[in-house]
Amino acid sequence: MSIQISLELSESDLTHFRELMQTAIENAKALPADEVISKAQALCEEMESASVPDFVKTRLVSLASLIEALQDEEWQIPEDEKTEILTSLAYFSEPHDLVPDNIPGLGYLDDAIMIELVIQDLSLDLEAYTSFCRFRKTEENRRGSDANVNRESWLAAGRTECRSRLRRGTRRRLFSRGR
């Protein structure tokens, strides 16, 4: 038998978590980017091998995708986006959690909340990277695994698609007016 518990975090609760994140960011400034990434990866691996609740597992996928985006050479992430993601991963390089991870069922609650905050802040970056990965897979299936697919080719394809939609929309409007 399972039980469902919903949590609603107030603005003061969220402020508390954001303050924890800010402290982690300050502490992580001295760490090299590779170390922040490896600590976040280690947390993902630890969570994957642990028996974590579903509310953590669902968020873990997004955290892993952000880490992949940082390491994906073909994504060619701009420096400002890279810095923003690294900054967001700072909490996961902290050795001490708000809730100790070894508490069954609840140990990763603070991590899940922090992941959710990171996902909300970086949702557009995550969405763009997911779209790029789908595009890359499609192109590799279409042209072969040696297809040269990078961020620039993804953006170019997106611009082409956007122009095509605009042209189709313009034609429809012209024809619906009787021209």
Coordinates of N, CA, C and O in Angstrom, one line a residue:
M1 N 0.8 -1.2 0.0 CA 0.0 0.0 0.0 C 0.9 1.2 0.0 O 1.8 1.3 0.8
S2 N 0.6 2.2 -0.9 CA 1.4 3.4 -0.9 C 0.5 4.6 -0.3 O -0.7 4.5 -0.2
I3 N 1.2 5.6 0.0 CA 0.5 6.8 0.5 C 1.1 8.0 -0.2 O 2.2 8.1 -0.6
Q4 N 0.2 8.9 -0.5 CA 0.6 10.1 -1.3 C 0.6 11.3 -0.3 O -0.5 11.5 0.4
I5 N 1.7 12.0 -0.3 CA 1.8 13.2 0.6 C 2.2 14.4 -0.3 O 3.2 14.3 -1.1
S6 N 1.4 15.4 -0.3 CA 1.7 16.6 -1.1 C 2.3 17.7 -0.1 O 1.9 17.9 1.0
L7 N 3.4 18.3 -0.6 CA 4.0 19.4 0.1 C 3.8 20.7 -0.6 O 3.9 20.8 -1.8
E8 N 3.4 21.7 0.1 CA 3.3 23.0 -0.4 C 4.3 23.9 0.3 O 4.3 24.1 1.5
L9 N 5.3 24.4 -0.4 CA 6.3 25.3 0.2 C 5.9 26.7 0.0 O 5.6 27.2 -1.1
S10 N 5.9 27.4 1.1 CA 5.5 28.8 1.1 C 6.7 29.7 0.6 O 7.8 29.2 0.4
E11 N 6.4 30.9 0.4 CA 7.5 31.8 -0.1 C 8.6 31.9 0.9 O 9.8 31.9 0.5
S12 N 8.3 31.8 2.2 CA 9.4 31.8 3.2 C 10.2 30.5 3.2 O 11.4 30.5 3.3
D13 N 9.5 29.4 2.9 CA 10.2 28.1 2.7 C 11.1 28.2 1.5 O 12.3 27.7 1.6
L14 N 10.6 28.7 0.4 CA 11.4 28.8 -0.8 C 12.6 29.8 -0.6 O 13.7 29.5 -1.1
T15 N 12.4 30.8 0.2 CA 13.4 31.7 0.5 C 14.5 31.0 1.2 O 15.7 31.2 1.0
H16 N 14.1 30.2 2.2 CA 15.1 29.4 2.9 C 15.9 28.5 2.0 O 17.2 28.5 2.1
F17 N 15.3 27.8 1.1 CA 16.0 26.9 0.2 C 16.9 27.8 -0.8 O 18.0 27.3 -1.1
R18 N 16.4 28.9 -1.2 CA 17.3 29.8 -2.1 C 18.5 30.3 -1.3 O 19.6 30.5 -1.9
E19 N 18.3 30.6 0.0 CA 19.5 31.0 0.8 C 20.5 29.9 1.0 O 21.7 30.1 0.9
L20 N 20.0 28.6 1.1 CA 20.9 27.5 1.2 C 21.6 27.4 -0.2 O 22.8 27.1 -0.2
M21 N 20.9 27.6 -1.3 CA 21.6 27.5 -2.6 C 22.6 28.6 -2.7 O 23.7 28.4 -3.2
Q22 N 22.3 29.8 -2.2 CA 23.3 30.9 -2.3 C 24.5 30.6 -1.5 O 25.6 30.9 -1.9
T23 N 24.3 30.0 -0.3 CA 25.5 29.6 0.5 C 26.3 28.6 -0.2 O 27.6 28.7 -0.3
A24 N 25.7 27.6 -0.8 CA 26.4 26.6 -1.6 C 27.1 27.2 -2.8 O 28.3 26.8 -3.1
I25 N 26.5 28.2 -3.4 CA 27.2 28.9 -4.6 C 28.4 29.6 -4.1 O 29.5 29.5 -4.7
E26 N 28.3 30.3 -2.9 CA 29.5 31.0 -2.4 C 30.6 30.0 -2.1 O 31.8 30.2 -2.3
N27 N 30.2 28.8 -1.5 CA 31.2 27.8 -1.1 C 31.8 27.1 -2.3 O 33.0 26.7 -2.3
A28 N 31.1 27.0 -3.4 CA 31.5 26.3 -4.6 C 32.4 27.2 -5.5 O 33.0 26.7 -6.4
K29 N 32.4 28.5 -5.3 CA 33.2 29.4 -6.1 C 34.6 29.1 -6.2 O 35.3 29.3 -7.2
A30 N 35.1 28.5 -5.2 CA 36.6 28.1 -5.1 C 36.8 26.8 -5.8 O 37.9 26.4 -6.1
L31 N 35.7 26.0 -6.1 CA 35.9 24.7 -6.8 C 36.0 24.9 -8.3 O 35.3 25.7 -8.9
P32 N 36.8 24.1 -8.9 CA 36.9 24.0 -10.4 C 35.6 23.5 -10.9 O 34.9 22.6 -10.3
A33 N 35.2 23.9 -12.1 CA 34.0 23.4 -12.8 C 33.9 21.9 -12.8 O 32.9 21.3 -12.5
D34 N 35.0 21.2 -13.1 CA 35.1 19.8 -13.2 C 34.7 19.1 -11.9 O 34.0 18.1 -11.9
E35 N 35.1 19.7 -10.8 CA 34.8 19.2 -9.5 C 33.3 19.3 -9.2 O 32.7 18.4 -8.6
V36 N 32.7 20.5 -9.5 CA 31.3 20.7 -9.3 C 30.5 19.6 -10.1 O 29.6 19.0 -9.6
I37 N 30.9 19.5 -11.3 CA 30.2 18.5 -12.2 C 30.4 17.1 -11.7 O 29.4 16.3 -11.6
S38 N 31.6 16.7 -11.3 CA 31.8 15.3 -10.8 C 31.0 15.1 -9.5 O 30.5 14.0 -9.3
K39 N 30.9 16.1 -8.6 CA 30.1 15.9 -7.4 C 28.6 15.7 -7.7 O 28.0 14.9 -7.1
A40 N 28.2 16.5 -8.7 CA 26.7 16.4 -9.0 C 26.5 15.0 -9.7 O 25.5 14.4 -9.4
Q41 N 27.5 14.6 -10.5 CA 27.4 13.2 -11.1 C 27.4 12.1 -10.1 O 26.6 11.2 -10.1
A42 N 28.2 12.3 -9.1 CA 28.3 11.3 -8.0 C 27.0 11.2 -7.2 O 26.5 10.1 -6.9
L43 N 26.4 12.4 -7.0 CA 25.1 12.4 -6.4 C 24.0 11.6 -7.2 O 23.3 10.8 -6.7
C44 N 24.0 11.9 -8.5 CA 23.1 11.2 -9.4 C 23.3 9.7 -9.4 O 22.4 8.9 -9.3
E45 N 24.6 9.3 -9.4 CA 24.9 7.8 -9.4 C 24.5 7.2 -8.0 O 23.9 6.1 -8.0
E46 N 24.7 8.0 -7.0 CA 24.3 7.5 -5.6 C 22.8 7.4 -5.6 O 22.3 6.3 -5.1
M47 N 22.1 8.3 -6.1 CA 20.6 8.3 -6.1 C 20.1 7.1 -7.0 O 19.1 6.5 -6.6
E48 N 20.7 6.9 -8.1 CA 20.3 5.8 -9.0 C 20.5 4.5 -8.4 O 19.7 3.6 -8.6
S49 N 21.5 4.3 -7.6 CA 21.8 3.0 -7.0 C 21.0 2.9 -5.6 O 20.9 1.7 -5.2
A50 N 20.6 3.9 -5.1 CA 19.8 3.9 -3.8 C 18.3 3.6 -4.1 O 17.9 3.8 -5.3
S51 N 17.6 3.2 -3.1 CA 16.2 3.0 -3.3 C 15.5 4.4 -3.0 O 15.2 4.6 -1.8
V52 N 15.4 5.2 -4.0 CA 14.8 6.5 -3.7 C 13.4 6.6 -4.2 O 13.0 5.9 -5.1
P53 N 12.6 7.4 -3.5 CA 11.2 7.5 -3.9 C 11.0 8.1 -5.3 O 11.9 8.7 -5.9
D54 N 9.9 7.8 -5.9 CA 9.6 8.3 -7.3 C 9.7 9.8 -7.4 O 10.2 10.3 -8.5
F55 N 9.3 10.6 -6.4 CA 9.4 12.0 -6.5 C 10.9 12.5 -6.7 O 11.1 13.6 -7.3
V56 N 11.8 11.7 -6.3 CA 13.2 12.0 -6.5 C 13.7 11.5 -7.9 O 14.3 12.2 -8.6
K57 N 13.3 10.3 -8.2 CA 13.7 9.7 -9.5 C 13.3 10.6 -10.7 O 14.0 10.7 -11.6
T58 N 12.0 11.1 -10.6 CA 11.6 11.9 -11.8 C 12.4 13.2 -11.9 O 12.6 13.6 -13.1
R59 N 12.9 13.7 -10.9 CA 13.7 14.9 -10.9 C 15.2 14.6 -11.3 O 15.8 15.4 -11.9
L60 N 15.6 13.5 -10.9 CA 16.9 13.0 -11.2 C 17.3 13.0 -12.7 O 18.4 13.4 -13.1
V61 N 16.3 12.6 -13.5 CA 16.5 12.6 -14.9 C 16.8 14.0 -15.4 O 17.7 14.2 -16.3
S62 N 16.2 15.0 -14.9 CA 16.4 16.4 -15.4 C 17.8 16.9 -14.9 O 18.5 17.5 -15.7
L63 N 18.2 16.5 -13.7 CA 19.5 16.9 -13.2 C 20.6 16.2 -14.1 O 21.6 16.9 -14.5
A64 N 20.4 15.0 -14.4 CA 21.4 14.3 -15.2 C 21.5 14.9 -16.6 O 22.5 15.0 -17.2
S65 N 20.3 15.4 -17.2 CA 20.3 16.0 -18.5 C 21.1 17.4 -18.4 O 21.8 17.7 -19.4
L66 N 21.0 18.1 -17.3 CA 21.7 19.3 -17.2 C 23.2 19.1 -17.2 O 24.0 19.8 -17.8
I67 N 23.6 18.0 -16.5 CA 25.0 17.6 -16.5 C 25.5 17.2 -17.8 O 26.6 17.6 -18.3
E68 N 24.7 16.4 -18.5 CA 25.0 16.0 -19.9 C 25.2 17.2 -20.8 O 26.1 17.3 -21.7
A69 N 24.3 18.2 -20.7 CA 24.4 19.4 -21.5 C 25.7 20.1 -21.3 O 26.3 20.6 -22.3
L70 N 26.2 20.2 -20.1 CA 27.5 20.8 -19.8 C 28.6 20.1 -20.5 O 29.6 20.7 -20.9
Q71 N 28.5 18.7 -20.6 CA 29.6 17.9 -21.1 C 29.5 17.6 -22.6 O 30.5 17.0 -23.1
D72 N 28.4 17.9 -23.2 CA 28.2 17.6 -24.6 C 28.9 18.6 -25.5 O 28.5 19.7 -25.6
E73 N 30.0 18.2 -26.1 CA 30.8 19.1 -26.9 C 30.0 19.5 -28.1 O 30.2 20.6 -28.6
E74 N 29.1 18.7 -28.7 CA 28.3 19.1 -29.8 C 27.3 20.2 -29.5 O 26.9 20.9 -30.3
W75 N 26.9 20.3 -28.2 CA 25.9 21.3 -27.8 C 26.5 22.6 -27.8 O 25.8 23.6 -28.0
Q76 N 27.8 22.7 -27.6 CA 28.5 24.0 -27.7 C 27.9 25.1 -26.8 O 27.5 26.2 -27.3
I77 N 27.7 24.8 -25.6 CA 27.0 25.7 -24.7 C 27.7 27.0 -24.5 O 28.9 27.0 -24.2
P78 N 27.0 28.1 -24.7 CA 27.7 29.4 -24.4 C 28.1 29.6 -23.0 O 27.5 29.0 -22.1
E79 N 29.2 30.3 -22.8 CA 29.8 30.4 -21.4 C 28.8 30.9 -20.4 O 28.8 30.4 -19.3
D80 N 27.9 31.9 -20.7 CA 27.0 32.4 -19.7 C 26.0 31.3 -19.3 O 25.7 31.2 -18.1
E81 N 25.5 30.5 -20.2 CA 24.6 29.4 -19.9 C 25.4 28.3 -19.1 O 24.8 27.8 -18.1
K82 N 26.6 28.1 -19.4 CA 27.4 27.1 -18.7 C 27.6 27.5 -17.3 O 27.4 26.7 -16.3
T83 N 27.9 28.8 -17.1 CA 28.1 29.3 -15.7 C 26.8 29.2 -14.9 O 26.9 28.9 -13.7
E84 N 25.7 29.5 -15.6 CA 24.4 29.5 -14.9 C 24.1 28.0 -14.4 O 23.7 27.8 -13.3
I85 N 24.4 27.1 -15.3 CA 24.1 25.7 -14.9 C 25.1 25.2 -13.8 O 24.7 24.6 -12.8
L86 N 26.4 25.6 -14.0 CA 27.3 25.2 -12.9 C 27.0 25.8 -11.6 O 27.1 25.1 -10.5
T87 N 26.5 27.0 -11.6 CA 26.1 27.7 -10.4 C 24.9 27.0 -9.7 O 24.9 26.8 -8.5
S88 N 24.0 26.5 -10.6 CA 22.9 25.8 -10.1 C 23.2 24.4 -9.5 O 22.5 23.9 -8.7
L89 N 24.3 23.8 -10.0 CA 24.8 22.5 -9.5 C 25.5 22.7 -8.2 O 25.9 21.6 -7.6
A90 N 25.8 23.9 -7.7 CA 26.6 24.1 -6.6 C 26.1 23.4 -5.3 O 26.9 22.8 -4.6
Y91 N 24.8 23.4 -5.1 CA 24.3 22.7 -3.9 C 24.7 21.3 -3.8 O 24.9 20.7 -2.8
F92 N 24.8 20.6 -5.0 CA 25.0 19.2 -5.0 C 26.5 18.9 -4.8 O 26.9 17.7 -4.7
S93 N 27.3 19.9 -4.7 CA 28.7 19.7 -4.3 C 29.0 19.9 -2.8 O 30.1 19.7 -2.4
E94 N 27.9 20.3 -2.1 CA 28.0 20.4 -0.7 C 28.1 19.1 0.0 O 27.3 18.2 -0.3
P95 N 29.0 18.9 0.9 CA 29.2 17.6 1.6 C 28.0 17.3 2.6 O 27.7 16.2 2.9
H96 N 27.4 18.4 3.1 CA 26.3 18.2 4.1 C 25.0 18.7 3.6 O 24.9 19.8 3.2
D97 N 24.0 17.8 3.6 CA 22.7 18.1 3.2 C 21.9 18.7 4.4 O 22.2 18.5 5.5
L98 N 20.8 19.3 4.0 CA 19.8 19.7 5.0 C 19.2 18.5 5.7 O 19.1 18.5 6.9
V99 N 18.9 17.5 4.9 CA 18.3 16.2 5.4 C 19.4 15.2 5.0 O 19.7 15.0 3.8
P100 N 19.9 14.5 6.0 CA 20.9 13.4 5.7 C 20.3 12.4 4.7 O 19.2 11.9 4.9
D101 N 21.1 12.0 3.7 CA 20.6 11.1 2.6 C 20.3 9.7 3.1 O 19.6 9.0 2.5
N102 N 20.9 9.3 4.2 CA 20.7 7.9 4.7 C 19.4 7.7 5.4 O 19.1 6.6 5.9
I103 N 18.5 8.7 5.5 CA 17.2 8.5 6.2 C 16.3 7.9 5.1 O 16.0 8.6 4.1
P104 N 15.8 6.7 5.3 CA 14.9 6.1 4.3 C 13.7 6.9 4.0 O 13.0 7.4 4.8
G105 N 13.5 7.0 2.7 CA 12.2 7.7 2.2 C 12.3 9.2 2.2 O 11.7 9.9 1.3
L106 N 13.0 9.8 3.1 CA 13.1 11.3 3.2 C 14.5 11.8 3.0 O 14.6 13.1 2.8
G107 N 15.5 11.0 2.9 CA 16.9 11.5 2.9 C 17.2 12.4 1.7 O 18.1 13.2 1.7
Y108 N 16.5 12.1 0.6 CA 16.8 12.9 -0.6 C 15.7 14.0 -0.9 O 15.7 14.6 -1.9
L109 N 14.9 14.3 0.1 CA 13.8 15.3 0.0 C 14.4 16.7 -0.3 O 13.9 17.3 -1.2
D110 N 15.4 17.1 0.4 CA 16.0 18.4 0.2 C 16.7 18.4 -1.2 O 16.6 19.4 -1.9
D111 N 17.3 17.3 -1.6 CA 17.9 17.3 -2.9 C 16.8 17.4 -4.0 O 17.0 18.1 -5.0
A112 N 15.7 16.7 -3.8 CA 14.6 16.8 -4.8 C 14.0 18.2 -4.9 O 13.7 18.7 -6.0
I113 N 13.9 18.9 -3.7 CA 13.4 20.3 -3.7 C 14.4 21.2 -4.5 O 14.0 22.0 -5.3
M114 N 15.7 21.0 -4.2 CA 16.7 21.8 -4.9 C 16.8 21.5 -6.4 O 16.9 22.4 -7.2
I115 N 16.6 20.2 -6.7 CA 16.6 19.9 -8.2 C 15.4 20.6 -8.8 O 15.5 21.1 -9.9
E116 N 14.3 20.5 -8.1 CA 13.0 21.2 -8.7 C 13.3 22.7 -8.9 O 12.9 23.3 -9.9
L117 N 13.9 23.3 -7.9 CA 14.2 24.8 -8.1 C 15.1 25.0 -9.2 O 14.9 26.0 -10.0
V118 N 16.1 24.2 -9.4 CA 17.1 24.3 -10.5 C 16.4 24.1 -11.8 O 16.6 24.9 -12.8
I119 N 15.5 23.1 -11.9 CA 14.8 22.8 -13.1 C 13.9 24.0 -13.5 O 13.8 24.4 -14.6
Q120 N 13.2 24.6 -12.5 CA 12.4 25.7 -12.8 C 13.2 26.9 -13.3 O 12.8 27.5 -14.3
D121 N 14.3 27.1 -12.7 CA 15.2 28.2 -13.2 C 15.8 28.0 -14.5 O 16.0 28.9 -15.3
L122 N 16.1 26.7 -14.9 CA 16.7 26.4 -16.1 C 15.9 25.6 -17.1 O 16.4 24.9 -18.0
S123 N 14.6 25.7 -16.9 CA 13.7 24.9 -17.7 C 13.8 25.2 -19.2 O 13.8 24.2 -20.0
L124 N 14.1 26.4 -19.6 CA 14.2 26.7 -21.0 C 15.5 26.1 -21.6 O 15.6 25.6 -22.7
D125 N 16.6 26.2 -20.8 CA 17.9 25.5 -21.2 C 17.7 24.0 -21.3 O 18.2 23.4 -22.3
L126 N 17.0 23.4 -20.4 CA 16.8 22.0 -20.4 C 15.9 21.6 -21.6 O 16.2 20.6 -22.3
E127 N 14.9 22.4 -21.9 CA 14.0 22.2 -23.0 C 14.8 22.3 -24.3 O 14.6 21.4 -25.2
A128 N 15.6 23.3 -24.4 CA 16.4 23.4 -25.6 C 17.4 22.3 -25.8 O 17.5 21.7 -26.9
Y129 N 18.0 21.8 -24.8 CA 19.0 20.7 -24.9 C 18.2 19.4 -25.3 O 18.7 18.6 -26.1
T130 N 17.1 19.2 -24.7 CA 16.3 18.0 -25.0 C 15.9 18.0 -26.5 O 15.9 17.0 -27.2
S131 N 15.5 19.2 -27.0 CA 15.1 19.4 -28.4 C 16.3 19.1 -29.3 O 16.2 18.4 -30.3
F132 N 17.5 19.6 -28.9 CA 18.7 19.4 -29.6 C 19.0 17.9 -29.7 O 19.4 17.3 -30.7
C133 N 18.9 17.2 -28.6 CA 19.2 15.7 -28.5 C 18.2 15.0 -29.5 O 18.7 14.0 -30.2
R134 N 16.9 15.4 -29.5 CA 16.0 14.7 -30.4 C 16.4 15.0 -31.9 O 16.4 14.1 -32.7
F135 N 16.8 16.2 -32.2 CA 17.2 16.6 -33.5 C 18.5 15.8 -33.9 O 18.5 15.3 -35.0
R136 N 19.4 15.7 -33.0 CA 20.6 15.0 -33.3 C 20.3 13.5 -33.6 O 20.9 13.0 -34.6
K137 N 19.5 12.9 -32.8 CA 19.1 11.5 -33.0 C 18.4 11.3 -34.4 O 18.7 10.4 -35.1
T138 N 17.5 12.2 -34.7 CA 16.8 12.2 -36.0 C 17.8 12.3 -37.1 O 17.8 11.5 -38.1
E139 N 18.7 13.3 -37.0 CA 19.7 13.5 -38.1 C 20.7 12.3 -38.2 O 21.0 11.9 -39.3
E140 N 21.1 11.7 -37.1 CA 22.0 10.5 -37.1 C 21.2 9.3 -37.7 O 21.9 8.6 -38.5
N141 N 20.0 9.2 -37.5 CA 19.2 8.1 -38.1 C 19.0 8.3 -39.6 O 19.1 7.4 -40.4
R142 N 18.9 9.6 -39.9 CA 18.6 9.9 -41.3 C 19.9 9.9 -42.2 O 20.0 9.4 -43.3
R143 N 21.0 10.5 -41.6 CA 22.3 10.6 -42.4 C 23.4 9.7 -41.9 O 24.4 9.7 -42.5
G144 N 23.2 9.0 -40.8 CA 24.2 8.1 -40.3 C 24.9 8.6 -39.1 O 24.8 9.8 -38.8
S145 N 25.6 7.8 -38.4 CA 26.1 8.2 -37.1 C 27.3 9.2 -37.2 O 27.6 9.8 -36.2
D146 N 27.8 9.3 -38.4 CA 28.9 10.3 -38.6 C 28.4 11.7 -39.0 O 29.1 12.5 -39.4
A147 N 27.1 11.9 -38.9 CA 26.5 13.2 -39.3 C 27.1 14.3 -38.4 O 27.2 14.1 -37.2
N148 N 27.4 15.4 -39.0 CA 27.9 16.5 -38.2 C 26.8 17.3 -37.6 O 26.3 18.2 -38.3
V149 N 26.4 17.0 -36.4 CA 25.3 17.7 -35.8 C 25.8 18.4 -34.6 O 26.4 17.8 -33.7
N150 N 25.6 19.7 -34.6 CA 26.0 20.5 -33.4 C 24.9 21.6 -33.1 O 23.9 21.6 -33.8
R151 N 25.2 22.4 -32.2 CA 24.2 23.5 -31.8 C 23.8 24.4 -33.0 O 22.7 24.7 -33.2
E152 N 24.9 24.7 -33.8 CA 24.6 25.6 -34.9 C 23.7 25.0 -36.0 O 22.8 25.7 -36.5
S153 N 23.9 23.7 -36.2 CA 23.1 23.0 -37.2 C 21.7 22.9 -36.7 O 20.7 23.0 -37.5
W154 N 21.5 22.7 -35.4 CA 20.2 22.6 -34.8 C 19.5 24.0 -34.9 O 18.3 24.0 -35.3
L155 N 20.2 25.0 -34.6 CA 19.6 26.4 -34.7 C 19.3 26.7 -36.1 O 18.2 27.3 -36.4
A156 N 20.1 26.3 -37.1 CA 19.8 26.6 -38.5 C 18.6 25.9 -38.9 O 17.7 26.4 -39.6
A157 N 18.4 24.6 -38.5 CA 17.3 23.8 -38.8 C 16.0 24.5 -38.2 O 14.9 24.5 -38.8
G158 N 16.1 25.0 -37.0 CA 15.0 25.6 -36.3 C 14.6 26.9 -37.1 O 13.4 27.2 -37.2
R159 N 15.6 27.7 -37.5 CA 15.3 28.9 -38.3 C 14.6 28.5 -39.6 O 13.6 29.2 -40.0
T160 N 15.0 27.5 -40.3 CA 14.4 27.1 -41.5 C 13.0 26.7 -41.3 O 12.1 27.0 -42.0
E161 N 12.8 25.9 -40.2 CA 11.4 25.4 -39.9 C 10.5 26.6 -39.6 O 9.4 26.7 -40.0
C162 N 11.0 27.5 -38.8 CA 10.2 28.7 -38.4 C 9.9 29.5 -39.7 O 8.7 29.9 -39.8
R163 N 10.8 29.8 -40.6 CA 10.5 30.5 -41.8 C 9.5 29.8 -42.6 O 8.6 30.4 -43.2
S164 N 9.6 28.4 -42.7 CA 8.6 27.6 -43.5 C 7.2 27.8 -42.9 O 6.2 27.9 -43.6
R165 N 7.1 27.7 -41.6 CA 5.8 27.9 -40.9 C 5.2 29.3 -41.2 O 4.0 29.4 -41.4
L166 N 6.1 30.3 -41.1 CA 5.6 31.7 -41.4 C 5.1 31.8 -42.9 O 4.1 32.4 -43.1
R167 N 5.8 31.2 -43.8 CA 5.4 31.2 -45.2 C 4.1 30.5 -45.4 O 3.2 31.0 -46.1
R168 N 3.9 29.3 -44.8 CA 2.7 28.6 -44.9 C 1.5 29.4 -44.3 O 0.4 29.5 -44.8
G169 N 1.8 30.1 -43.2 CA 0.8 30.9 -42.5 C 0.4 32.1 -43.4 O -0.8 32.4 -43.5
T170 N 1.4 32.7 -44.0 CA 1.1 33.8 -44.9 C 0.3 33.4 -46.1 O -0.7 34.0 -46.5
R171 N 0.6 32.2 -46.7 CA -0.1 31.7 -47.8 C -1.6 31.4 -47.4 O -2.5 31.8 -48.2
R172 N -1.8 30.8 -46.3 CA -3.1 30.5 -45.8 C -3.9 31.8 -45.7 O -5.1 31.8 -46.1
R173 N -3.4 32.8 -45.1 CA -4.1 34.1 -44.9 C -4.4 34.7 -46.2 O -5.5 35.2 -46.4
L174 N -3.5 34.6 -47.2 CA -3.7 35.2 -48.5 C -4.9 34.5 -49.2 O -5.7 35.1 -49.8
F175 N -4.8 33.1 -49.1 CA -5.9 32.4 -49.8 C -7.2 32.5 -49.1 O -8.3 32.4 -49.8
S176 N -7.2 32.6 -47.8 CA -8.5 32.8 -47.1 C -9.2 34.1 -47.4 O -10.4 34.3 -47.2
R177 N -8.4 35.1 -47.8 CA -8.9 36.4 -48.1 C -9.4 36.5 -49.6 O -10.0 37.5 -50.0
G178 N -9.2 35.4 -50.3 CA -9.7 35.3 -51.7 C -8.7 35.9 -52.7 O -9.1 36.2 -53.8
R179 N -7.4 36.0 -52.4 CA -6.5 36.5 -53.3 C -5.9 35.4 -54.2 O -5.9 34.3 -54.0

